[in-house]
Protein backbone atom coordinates (compact mmCIF):
# COMPACT_ATOMS: atom_id res chain seq x y z
CA UNK A 1 0.00 0.00 0.00
CA UNK A 2 1.11 3.58 -0.62
CA UNK A 3 2.71 5.74 2.03
CA UNK A 4 1.98 9.40 2.75
CA UNK A 5 4.15 11.90 4.59
CA UNK A 6 2.41 14.07 7.19
CA UNK A 7 4.09 17.09 8.80
CA UNK A 8 2.60 19.11 11.64
CA UNK A 9 2.57 22.80 10.69
CA UNK A 10 0.11 24.24 13.22
CA UNK A 11 -0.03 24.42 16.98
CA UNK A 12 -2.69 22.50 18.94
CA UNK A 13 -2.97 25.37 21.44
CA UNK A 14 -6.59 26.60 21.71
CA UNK A 15 -7.86 23.60 19.71
CA UNK A 16 -10.47 21.12 20.84
CA UNK A 17 -9.50 17.99 22.78
CA UNK A 18 -10.49 15.72 19.90
CA UNK A 19 -8.21 17.59 17.47
CA UNK A 20 -5.30 17.29 19.91
CA UNK A 21 -6.03 13.58 20.33
CA UNK A 22 -6.13 13.16 16.55
CA UNK A 23 -2.65 14.68 16.21
CA UNK A 24 -1.34 12.31 18.87
CA UNK A 25 -3.05 9.42 17.07
CA UNK A 26 -1.17 10.39 13.91
CA UNK A 27 2.07 10.38 15.90
CA UNK A 28 2.48 14.16 15.83
CA UNK A 29 2.92 16.22 18.98
CA UNK A 30 5.45 18.94 18.12
CA UNK A 31 5.71 21.44 15.30
CA UNK A 32 7.57 20.30 12.17
CA UNK A 33 7.54 16.65 13.24
CA UNK A 34 7.03 14.31 10.27
CA UNK A 35 5.55 10.82 10.09
CA UNK A 36 5.25 8.42 7.19
CA UNK A 37 2.03 6.40 7.41
CA UNK A 38 0.08 3.95 5.27
CA UNK A 39 -2.52 5.61 3.04
CA UNK A 40 -5.70 4.11 4.51
CA UNK A 41 -9.23 5.53 4.81
CA UNK A 42 -8.76 5.78 8.59
CA UNK A 43 -5.62 7.90 8.25
CA UNK A 44 -7.27 10.04 5.55
CA UNK A 45 -10.18 10.71 7.91
CA UNK A 46 -7.82 11.77 10.68
CA UNK A 47 -5.99 14.08 8.28
CA UNK A 48 -9.28 15.62 7.17
CA UNK A 49 -10.14 16.41 10.78
CA UNK A 50 -6.88 18.35 11.37
CA UNK A 51 -6.13 19.47 7.78
CA UNK A 52 -5.56 23.06 8.97
CA UNK A 53 -2.64 21.93 11.21
CA UNK A 54 -0.82 19.48 8.91
CA UNK A 55 0.66 19.31 5.44
CA UNK A 56 0.52 16.12 3.38
CA UNK A 57 2.88 14.85 0.69
CA UNK A 58 2.42 11.85 -1.52
mmCIF file of C-alpha atoms in Angstrom:
data_model
loop_
_atom_site.group_PDB
_atom_site.id
_atom_site.type_symbol
_atom_site.label_atom_id
_atom_site.label_comp_id
_atom_site.label_asym_id
_atom_site.label_seq_id
_atom_site.Cartn_x
_atom_site.Cartn_y
_atom_site.Cartn_z
ATOM 1 C CA UNK A 1 0.000 0.000 0.000
ATOM 2 C CA UNK A 2 1.114 3.576 -0.624
ATOM 3 C CA UNK A 3 2.715 5.742 2.031
ATOM 4 C CA UNK A 4 1.976 9.396 2.755
ATOM 5 C CA UNK A 5 4.149 11.899 4.587
ATOM 6 C CA UNK A 6 2.412 14.066 7.190
ATOM 7 C CA UNK A 7 4.092 17.089 8.798
ATOM 8 C CA UNK A 8 2.601 19.114 11.643
ATOM 9 C CA UNK A 9 2.572 22.799 10.693
ATOM 10 C CA UNK A 10 0.108 24.241 13.216
ATOM 11 C CA UNK A 11 -0.026 24.417 16.979
ATOM 12 C CA UNK A 12 -2.690 22.500 18.938
ATOM 13 C CA UNK A 13 -2.968 25.366 21.438
ATOM 14 C CA UNK A 14 -6.589 26.599 21.711
ATOM 15 C CA UNK A 15 -7.861 23.599 19.714
ATOM 16 C CA UNK A 16 -10.467 21.121 20.836
ATOM 17 C CA UNK A 17 -9.500 17.994 22.776
ATOM 18 C CA UNK A 18 -10.492 15.716 19.897
ATOM 19 C CA UNK A 19 -8.209 17.588 17.467
ATOM 20 C CA UNK A 20 -5.302 17.294 19.914
ATOM 21 C CA UNK A 21 -6.027 13.584 20.326
ATOM 22 C CA UNK A 22 -6.132 13.159 16.546
ATOM 23 C CA UNK A 23 -2.651 14.680 16.207
ATOM 24 C CA UNK A 24 -1.343 12.309 18.869
ATOM 25 C CA UNK A 25 -3.052 9.418 17.074
ATOM 26 C CA UNK A 26 -1.171 10.386 13.911
ATOM 27 C CA UNK A 27 2.072 10.383 15.900
ATOM 28 C CA UNK A 28 2.484 14.156 15.828
ATOM 29 C CA UNK A 29 2.916 16.221 18.982
ATOM 30 C CA UNK A 30 5.452 18.943 18.123
ATOM 31 C CA UNK A 31 5.715 21.440 15.299
ATOM 32 C CA UNK A 32 7.571 20.304 12.168
ATOM 33 C CA UNK A 33 7.540 16.654 13.237
ATOM 34 C CA UNK A 34 7.029 14.309 10.269
ATOM 35 C CA UNK A 35 5.550 10.815 10.089
ATOM 36 C CA UNK A 36 5.247 8.421 7.188
ATOM 37 C CA UNK A 37 2.027 6.401 7.413
ATOM 38 C CA UNK A 38 0.076 3.954 5.268
ATOM 39 C CA UNK A 39 -2.524 5.608 3.040
ATOM 40 C CA UNK A 40 -5.701 4.111 4.508
ATOM 41 C CA UNK A 41 -9.227 5.526 4.812
ATOM 42 C CA UNK A 42 -8.760 5.778 8.587
ATOM 43 C CA UNK A 43 -5.617 7.900 8.251
ATOM 44 C CA UNK A 44 -7.265 10.044 5.552
ATOM 45 C CA UNK A 45 -10.183 10.711 7.913
ATOM 46 C CA UNK A 46 -7.821 11.772 10.675
ATOM 47 C CA UNK A 47 -5.986 14.078 8.278
ATOM 48 C CA UNK A 48 -9.284 15.617 7.170
ATOM 49 C CA UNK A 49 -10.137 16.411 10.783
ATOM 50 C CA UNK A 50 -6.875 18.354 11.365
ATOM 51 C CA UNK A 51 -6.134 19.475 7.785
ATOM 52 C CA UNK A 52 -5.563 23.059 8.973
ATOM 53 C CA UNK A 53 -2.643 21.931 11.208
ATOM 54 C CA UNK A 54 -0.823 19.481 8.912
ATOM 55 C CA UNK A 55 0.662 19.314 5.442
ATOM 56 C CA UNK A 56 0.517 16.124 3.383
ATOM 57 C CA UNK A 57 2.882 14.850 0.688
ATOM 58 C CA UNK A 58 2.424 11.854 -1.519
#
